[in-house]
Amino acid sequence: MTVESVKPEAPLVPELREPPRVGGGVPVLGHGWKLVRDPLAFMSRLRDHGDVVRLKLGPKTVYAVTTPALTGALALSNDFIIAGPLWESLEGLLGKEGVATANGPRHRRQRRIIQPAFRLDAIPAYGSIMEEEAHALTERWKPGETIDCTSESFRVAVRIAARCLLRGDYMDERAERLCVALATVFRGMYRRMVVPLGPLYKLPLPANREFNRALADLHLLVDEIVAERRASGQKPDDLLTALLEATDENGDPIGEQEIHDQVVAILTPGSETVASTIMWLLHMLAEHPEHADRVRDEVEAVTGGRPVAFADVQGLRHTNNVVVESMRLSPAVWILTRRAVRDTELGGYRIPAGADIVYSPYAIQRDPKSYARNLEFDPDRWLPDRVKDIPKHAMSPFSVGNRKCPSDHFSMAQLTLITAALATKYRFEQVPGSNDGTRVGITLRPHDLLLRPVPR
Ligand code: HEM
C-alpha cells in the first residue's frame, strides 16, 4: 500500500464555523451603543445576520443566539452556566447564595428544596389566596378613578408570592413594605447592572439614598420574616418551612445566609415578572376591548355569573390563551444570558470556553419566521389545531432546562385568574397622562400605565 492510496479519514466532528460578526459597531463601544439606544430593535434584527452571531460590547466579544431551536439547545446544554457581569452585579445586591445565581451541585440541591412548593399538585393549596387577592385588586378601585397600574400590579404580585410561599397572617402588613422595597430596588438595579459606575452609586444623592434604603429594608424584612417564623414554632407546609428544614450535602442544616438569600432570590424574580405581565394584561384589556369582551363571555359561561374562583381556571381556555399571547408579544423577561464553561458548539458554530452568550425571548417570540402575522394580537394561534405550526422553543416564556422557572404553574394560575377577575368587572380606558411606551429594564413593562376602570 502506498502512502498515496490511503484516503484521509473523514473527521468525526464536522468542522466548526466561526459565527459571523455583526457589522455596524463603532470604535470603543462596538455594538454597545445600539444595544443601549434601542435594545429591542437591535436584538430583533440579529437573526438577519445568522443563527449565532458575534457582537462587540466594548472590548468584549459576546455571542448572540437568534433562532428558537438554538435558544432551546443553549438552555438545555450543560456546557453553559449562569455567570457573567450582569449576574455578578445581581449577586452583589441580592446575595450570593440564592438559587437564581448558583450553579452545579449547590444549584441542584437548592432546586430540589424549592421545587415541591411549585409543583402542579401544590398549586390548589394557594387557590384561596390567589382568589382573594384577585378580587381584592378589583374591589380596591372606585369606578371612574385613575389607577396607577405599576403600583397596583406590583402590589398584587408581591402579596400573592409572599402570602402563598411565606404563609402567615403577619404577611399582610409585611407584604405592603415588601412592595415598596422591591419596586424601588428594581428601578435602581437595572441601571446598576447595565451602567456599572461603581463609586458614583455611593454618592449621597437622593436616588442613591432611596435605593440603599429600599435594599436595606428588603433584607431587613426577610430577616424579620424568618425570625418571626422561627419564634412562632409553626411549620406550615410552605416554601419557608422547606428552606428552614433543608439540609446540605452533608446532612447539616443550611446556613442562615443561604436561607436569607434564597427567600430574596425567590421573591425578587417572583414579583417583578408577574407585576410586569399584569401591567401588559391590563394594557391589552384596554387596547383590545373585543378580546376583553371574549374573556368576559368565557368567564361568565364557566361561572354562570358568580365571582370567578380558582377552581374555574382550568376551564378558562381562551383566557389562558389571551395570557399566553400577551406574554408572547410583551414578555416580562426579554433578555437572558449564559456563559460557556468549555469549548463547545451551537448549531455548528464554535463557542469558546468563557464566552458570554445572550438571547432575547422578545425577539424570538415576535419573529416573523416563527409566527404568521407576527405582530398581531391573536390568542387563537394557541388553539390546538394551530399551535402545531409554531416552532419548538419559539414560545418558552419560562425557559427550559435546569434553569427553567420553577413557577410556571404558579404564575399561569394567578395570571389567568387575575385576567378573568379584571375583565368580568371592568372595561378599561387609558387616561390622559398615561404613557404605555415600552420601558426596558430588568423586565419589560409599560412606562407609566394609567387606566380608568369602567364597571361592566
Ligand atoms: C427563573 C420567567 C415568575 C422564580 C426564570 C427564568 C425565566 C423566568 C425565563 C429562567 C431564567 C434563565 O434562564 O436564566 C418568569 C416569568 C414569570 C416568572 C415570565 C411570570 C410571568 C416567577 C415567580 C417566581 C419565580 C412568581 C417565584 C415566586 C424564579 C426563580 C428562578 C426563575 C427562583 C431561578 C431558577 C433557577 O435559576 O434555577 N423565571 N418567571 N419566577 N424564576 Fe421565574
XYZ file of C-alpha atoms and ligand atoms in Angstrom:
499
model
C 0.000 0.000 0.000
C 1.431 3.316 -0.962
C 1.044 6.452 1.054
C -0.969 7.982 -1.808
C -3.561 5.203 -1.666
C -4.545 5.947 1.954
C -7.683 8.026 1.909
C -7.790 10.700 4.616
C -10.430 9.746 7.168
C -13.498 11.963 7.289
C -13.348 13.968 10.515
C -15.739 12.578 13.147
C -16.738 16.064 14.236
C -17.637 18.370 11.375
C -15.513 21.472 11.079
C -16.939 24.189 13.326
C -17.615 27.581 11.812
C -16.856 30.955 13.311
C -20.158 32.813 13.900
C -20.465 35.822 11.589
C -19.602 39.177 13.090
C -22.425 41.720 13.050
C -21.414 44.884 11.202
C -22.110 48.417 12.321
C -20.127 48.538 15.552
C -18.360 51.775 16.441
C -14.852 52.186 17.877
C -14.573 51.594 21.648
C -18.276 50.883 22.272
C -18.744 48.316 19.494
C -22.477 47.481 19.325
C -22.975 48.672 22.905
C -24.454 51.993 21.852
C -27.071 50.269 19.678
C -27.911 47.908 22.491
C -28.356 50.780 24.922
C -30.180 53.067 22.457
C -32.811 50.599 21.231
C -32.165 47.138 22.651
C -35.393 45.545 21.446
C -34.957 46.618 17.818
C -31.273 45.675 17.922
C -31.916 42.177 19.304
C -34.814 41.663 16.870
C -32.633 42.329 13.815
C -29.802 39.963 14.716
C -31.320 36.911 13.023
C -30.796 38.622 9.667
C -27.044 38.187 10.276
C -27.081 34.493 11.238
C -28.295 31.829 13.666
C -25.395 32.587 16.002
C -23.581 35.897 15.650
C -20.708 37.754 17.268
C -21.130 41.244 18.726
C -18.648 43.632 20.230
C -19.742 45.126 23.535
C -16.945 47.491 24.421
C -13.756 45.422 24.170
C -15.584 42.154 24.694
C -16.904 39.701 22.093
C -20.365 38.464 23.005
C -22.272 35.755 21.153
C -25.963 36.107 20.374
C -28.245 33.193 19.539
C -31.155 34.096 17.290
C -33.222 31.009 16.405
C -35.783 29.195 18.579
C -34.066 25.824 18.084
C -30.669 27.123 19.184
C -32.010 29.024 22.198
C -33.575 25.713 23.265
C -30.266 23.906 22.667
C -28.435 26.568 24.689
C -30.837 26.363 27.638
C -30.751 22.549 27.620
C -26.967 22.132 27.329
C -24.677 21.509 30.298
C -21.923 23.444 28.535
C -23.414 26.750 29.668
C -23.978 28.160 33.126
C -25.351 31.282 34.762
C -22.405 33.664 35.101
C -21.123 36.933 33.780
C -21.048 40.575 34.790
C -24.839 41.011 34.963
C -25.195 38.105 37.363
C -22.250 39.297 39.445
C -23.807 42.702 39.961
C -27.084 40.998 40.862
C -25.306 38.864 43.459
C -23.690 41.973 44.919
C -27.131 43.442 45.585
C -29.304 40.449 46.374
C -26.899 37.905 47.863
C -24.540 35.224 46.614
C -26.268 32.109 47.938
C -29.657 32.168 46.221
C -30.919 29.663 43.644
C -31.076 32.148 40.765
C -27.304 32.615 40.643
C -25.977 29.275 41.996
C -24.518 26.647 39.677
C -23.580 22.957 39.853
C -24.383 20.761 42.877
C -25.491 23.689 45.054
C -27.997 24.752 42.401
C -29.326 21.183 42.057
C -29.742 20.890 45.827
C -31.482 24.260 46.037
C -33.866 23.397 43.219
C -34.763 20.142 44.992
C -35.632 22.133 48.130
C -37.844 24.739 46.486
C -39.443 22.614 43.765
C -42.186 20.943 45.905
C -43.711 24.362 46.695
C -44.222 24.982 42.951
C -45.327 21.534 41.758
C -48.608 21.361 39.862
C -50.250 19.451 42.716
C -49.121 22.104 45.244
C -50.894 24.967 43.433
C -54.505 24.290 44.558
C -53.415 24.965 48.154
C -52.723 28.569 47.054
C -56.081 28.862 45.313
C -57.981 30.705 48.053
C -55.207 33.309 48.462
C -54.974 33.896 44.699
C -58.752 34.220 44.531
C -58.893 36.632 47.462
C -56.103 38.795 46.043
C -57.516 38.865 42.504
C -60.887 40.102 43.770
C -59.354 42.457 46.343
C -57.474 44.113 43.482
C -60.629 44.969 41.566
C -62.549 45.896 44.717
C -59.922 48.462 45.725
C -60.745 50.534 42.671
C -63.543 53.069 42.511
C -65.281 53.311 39.142
C -64.002 56.281 37.198
C -60.898 56.926 39.344
C -57.462 56.678 37.729
C -55.488 53.587 38.648
C -51.717 53.557 38.676
C -51.139 50.169 37.049
C -47.484 49.986 38.062
C -48.046 50.087 41.805
C -51.296 48.096 41.655
C -49.704 45.287 39.648
C -46.659 45.187 41.888
C -48.871 45.096 44.938
C -50.922 42.088 43.878
C -47.873 40.176 42.598
C -45.905 40.651 45.822
C -48.893 39.873 48.007
C -49.624 36.613 46.197
C -45.990 35.446 46.221
C -45.454 36.414 49.865
C -48.753 35.146 51.213
C -48.599 31.823 49.325
C -44.944 30.963 49.753
C -44.124 32.526 53.135
C -47.545 31.937 54.693
C -48.671 33.720 57.840
C -51.074 36.457 58.932
C -48.241 38.871 59.538
C -47.579 38.791 55.809
C -50.443 41.226 55.159
C -48.603 44.146 56.719
C -45.199 42.941 55.547
C -46.409 42.498 52.006
C -47.030 46.242 51.816
C -43.487 47.032 52.925
C -42.123 44.413 50.548
C -43.952 46.085 47.642
C -42.359 49.439 48.303
C -38.885 47.982 48.837
C -38.959 45.686 45.792
C -40.355 48.315 43.415
C -37.590 50.784 44.364
C -34.842 48.160 44.274
C -35.839 47.025 40.788
C -35.878 50.572 39.480
C -32.278 51.164 40.596
C -30.929 47.683 39.959
C -31.182 47.728 36.163
C -29.191 50.962 35.994
C -26.507 49.484 38.233
C -26.367 46.340 36.072
C -26.038 47.975 32.664
C -24.164 51.111 33.664
C -21.737 49.837 36.299
C -20.423 53.158 37.555
C -19.394 51.661 40.955
C -18.332 54.667 43.065
C -20.952 57.017 41.565
C -23.699 54.900 43.127
C -22.107 55.503 46.528
C -22.508 59.287 46.321
C -25.066 60.634 48.808
C -27.548 61.622 46.086
C -31.296 61.336 46.765
C -31.750 58.496 44.225
C -28.844 56.508 45.724
C -30.134 57.065 49.257
C -33.613 55.893 48.264
C -32.188 52.798 46.561
C -29.960 51.913 49.512
C -32.791 52.405 51.993
C -35.091 50.144 49.967
C -32.408 47.480 49.558
C -31.644 47.536 53.288
C -35.347 47.319 54.087
C -35.772 44.360 51.745
C -33.002 42.455 53.529
C -34.328 43.520 56.949
C -37.846 42.397 56.055
C -36.613 38.984 55.011
C -34.699 38.653 58.303
C -37.818 39.632 60.234
C -39.976 37.115 58.358
C -37.507 34.301 59.028
C -37.047 35.256 62.707
C -40.793 35.513 63.331
C -41.476 32.158 61.737
C -38.822 30.558 63.920
C -40.155 32.261 67.057
C -43.723 31.125 66.273
C -42.659 27.474 66.330
C -45.133 26.899 63.467
C -44.281 24.773 60.459
C -46.950 25.328 57.808
C -46.474 23.346 54.629
C -44.801 26.127 52.630
C -41.614 27.211 50.972
C -40.232 28.900 54.082
C -40.629 25.723 56.153
C -38.898 23.790 53.328
C -35.982 26.249 53.494
C -35.775 26.217 57.296
C -35.745 22.406 57.396
C -33.397 21.919 54.439
C -30.049 20.208 54.808
C -26.903 20.466 52.728
C -24.839 17.748 51.029
C -23.535 16.582 54.453
C -26.948 16.434 56.070
C -26.294 19.640 58.096
C -28.919 22.419 58.222
C -28.253 25.024 55.536
C -26.734 28.290 56.797
C -28.634 31.433 57.791
C -27.176 33.356 54.861
C -28.382 30.766 52.390
C -31.908 30.798 53.858
C -31.952 34.577 53.629
C -30.568 34.700 50.081
C -32.991 32.023 48.958
C -36.015 33.979 50.157
C -34.687 37.083 48.375
C -33.858 35.076 45.225
C -37.405 33.752 45.049
C -39.309 36.912 45.955
C -37.445 39.200 43.589
C -37.975 37.351 40.284
C -41.415 36.359 41.536
C -42.678 39.901 41.915
C -41.180 41.912 39.055
C -42.009 39.346 36.345
C -45.605 38.813 37.435
C -46.174 42.540 38.045
C -44.868 43.440 34.564
C -47.054 40.758 32.977
C -50.149 42.073 34.805
C -49.377 45.593 33.541
C -49.300 44.277 29.954
C -52.519 42.341 30.536
C -54.236 45.499 31.772
C -52.907 47.330 28.734
C -54.205 44.594 26.436
C -57.675 44.715 28.056
C -57.761 48.481 27.473
C -56.425 48.364 23.903
C -58.374 45.315 22.698
C -61.906 45.674 24.080
C -63.079 42.935 21.715
C -60.700 40.487 23.403
C -61.688 41.762 26.844
C -65.321 41.003 25.909
C -64.425 37.488 24.792
C -62.671 36.860 28.093
C -65.709 38.176 29.988
C -68.016 35.942 27.902
C -65.915 32.871 28.582
C -65.719 33.566 32.299
C -69.477 34.103 32.536
C -70.145 30.909 30.598
C -67.983 28.986 33.070
C -69.125 30.688 36.282
C -72.728 31.425 35.413
C -72.196 34.959 36.709
C -70.758 34.277 40.193
C -67.289 35.659 41.039
C -64.599 33.667 39.279
C -62.879 31.115 41.519
C -59.528 29.354 41.423
C -61.315 26.104 40.565
C -62.597 27.737 37.346
C -59.104 28.396 35.979
C -58.797 25.009 34.283
C -61.935 25.675 32.259
C -60.797 29.139 31.109
C -59.045 28.023 27.915
C -59.476 31.229 25.974
C -58.455 33.409 28.922
C -55.334 31.285 29.273
C -54.606 31.806 25.548
C -55.046 35.551 25.999
C -52.462 35.496 28.796
C -50.042 33.458 26.662
C -50.480 35.753 23.655
C -49.915 38.811 25.813
C -46.748 37.203 27.207
C -45.631 36.409 23.642
C -45.810 39.983 22.424
C -44.832 41.630 25.695
C -42.618 39.209 27.595
C -41.524 40.297 31.049
C -38.183 38.510 30.570
C -36.773 39.992 27.377
C -33.100 39.019 27.610
C -31.237 36.034 29.047
C -27.545 35.281 29.293
C -25.260 32.295 29.749
C -21.515 31.623 29.858
C -19.752 28.685 28.154
C -17.825 26.576 30.673
C -15.843 24.716 27.993
C -15.045 24.978 24.295
C -18.277 23.896 22.689
C -20.609 24.423 19.749
C -24.083 25.632 18.935
C -25.639 24.864 15.563
C -22.201 24.051 14.121
C -20.680 27.315 15.336
C -17.636 27.390 17.581
C -18.211 28.816 21.059
C -15.029 29.172 23.112
C -14.840 28.487 26.854
C -15.632 31.649 28.809
C -17.768 33.183 26.048
C -20.804 35.182 27.172
C -23.958 34.434 25.232
C -27.166 36.446 25.044
C -30.563 35.824 23.548
C -33.829 37.647 23.581
C -37.165 35.922 24.213
C -38.719 39.184 22.941
C -37.024 38.784 19.546
C -37.725 35.044 19.380
C -41.404 35.461 20.268
C -42.010 38.211 17.684
C -40.028 36.650 14.878
C -41.958 36.590 11.548
C -40.110 33.364 10.658
C -41.939 31.662 13.545
C -45.258 33.485 13.611
C -47.681 34.339 10.819
C -48.864 37.951 11.273
C -46.255 38.104 13.984
C -47.209 41.441 15.492
C -50.948 40.774 15.591
C -52.549 40.019 18.953
C -54.194 36.686 18.132
C -54.907 34.434 21.141
C -56.425 31.801 18.841
C -52.980 30.955 17.494
C -52.695 28.858 20.680
C -55.701 26.672 19.762
C -54.674 23.006 19.422
C -55.015 22.860 15.632
C -52.891 25.982 15.097
C -50.315 25.646 17.836
C -48.561 22.868 15.911
C -47.410 25.437 13.321
C -45.306 27.222 15.921
C -41.677 26.032 16.027
C -40.374 24.371 19.171
C -38.890 26.870 21.661
C -40.442 29.824 19.809
C -42.528 30.387 22.939
C -40.744 29.427 26.167
C -41.518 32.355 28.469
C -40.408 30.334 31.489
C -37.382 28.901 29.648
C -36.443 25.195 29.578
C -33.710 23.051 31.082
C -32.199 23.179 34.523
C -32.774 26.940 34.952
C -36.414 26.779 33.890
C -38.583 28.986 36.065
C -39.921 26.837 38.904
C -43.038 28.981 38.982
C -44.669 28.334 35.595
C -47.848 26.698 37.009
C -47.979 29.115 39.940
C -47.662 32.109 37.596
C -50.101 30.935 34.933
C -52.766 30.129 37.543
C -52.633 33.580 39.111
C -52.344 35.450 35.807
C -55.364 33.645 34.334
C -57.402 34.218 37.481
C -56.487 37.910 37.672
C -57.267 38.468 33.970
C -60.640 36.774 34.419
C -61.450 38.887 37.506
C -60.408 42.122 35.765
C -62.293 41.514 32.522
C -65.545 40.500 34.200
C -65.717 43.511 36.491
C -64.444 46.361 34.307
C -63.692 47.767 30.898
C -60.537 49.866 30.927
C -59.599 53.123 29.204
C -56.235 54.846 29.126
C -56.408 58.323 30.600
C -54.518 61.468 29.560
C -51.005 61.372 31.001
C -50.740 57.606 30.645
C -47.530 56.508 28.936
C -47.831 52.999 27.518
C -44.475 53.058 25.723
C -42.254 50.063 26.498
C -39.832 50.636 29.362
C -36.763 48.446 29.112
C -35.391 47.426 32.487
C -34.673 44.095 34.137
C -38.106 43.309 32.751
C -40.175 44.944 30.015
C -43.192 46.903 31.146
C -45.222 49.944 30.170
C -43.563 53.194 31.292
C -46.441 54.545 33.315
C -49.769 52.984 32.513
C -52.751 54.878 33.917
C -56.214 53.423 33.362
C -59.784 54.309 34.231
C -61.902 51.280 35.176
C -65.457 51.478 33.860
C -67.855 48.993 35.506
C -69.455 46.498 33.136
C -36.181 31.741 36.577
C -39.604 33.731 33.786
C -42.472 34.190 37.666
C -38.993 32.411 40.479
C -36.886 32.193 35.489
C -36.429 32.123 34.116
C -37.384 32.694 33.348
C -38.451 33.111 34.214
C -37.348 32.874 31.827
C -35.137 31.475 33.626
C -34.006 32.441 33.658
C -32.807 31.922 32.904
O -32.935 31.012 32.090
O -31.718 32.476 33.104
C -40.666 34.042 34.609
C -41.893 34.649 34.148
C -42.712 34.765 35.235
C -41.977 34.243 36.379
C -42.175 35.050 32.700
C -44.095 35.318 35.359
C -44.788 35.855 34.393
C -41.795 33.723 38.757
C -42.327 33.633 40.101
C -41.340 33.142 40.892
C -40.183 32.899 40.050
C -43.755 34.035 40.503
C -41.340 32.839 42.369
C -42.295 33.138 43.199
C -37.926 32.118 39.657
C -36.659 31.590 40.151
C -35.846 31.411 39.029
C -36.629 31.820 37.869
C -36.308 31.296 41.607
C -34.403 30.891 39.005
C -34.415 29.424 38.696
C -33.029 28.811 38.585
O -32.088 29.521 38.248
O -32.922 27.604 38.824
N -38.118 32.793 35.516
N -40.754 33.830 35.950
N -40.496 33.263 38.758
N -37.870 32.239 38.293
Fe -39.344 32.925 37.131
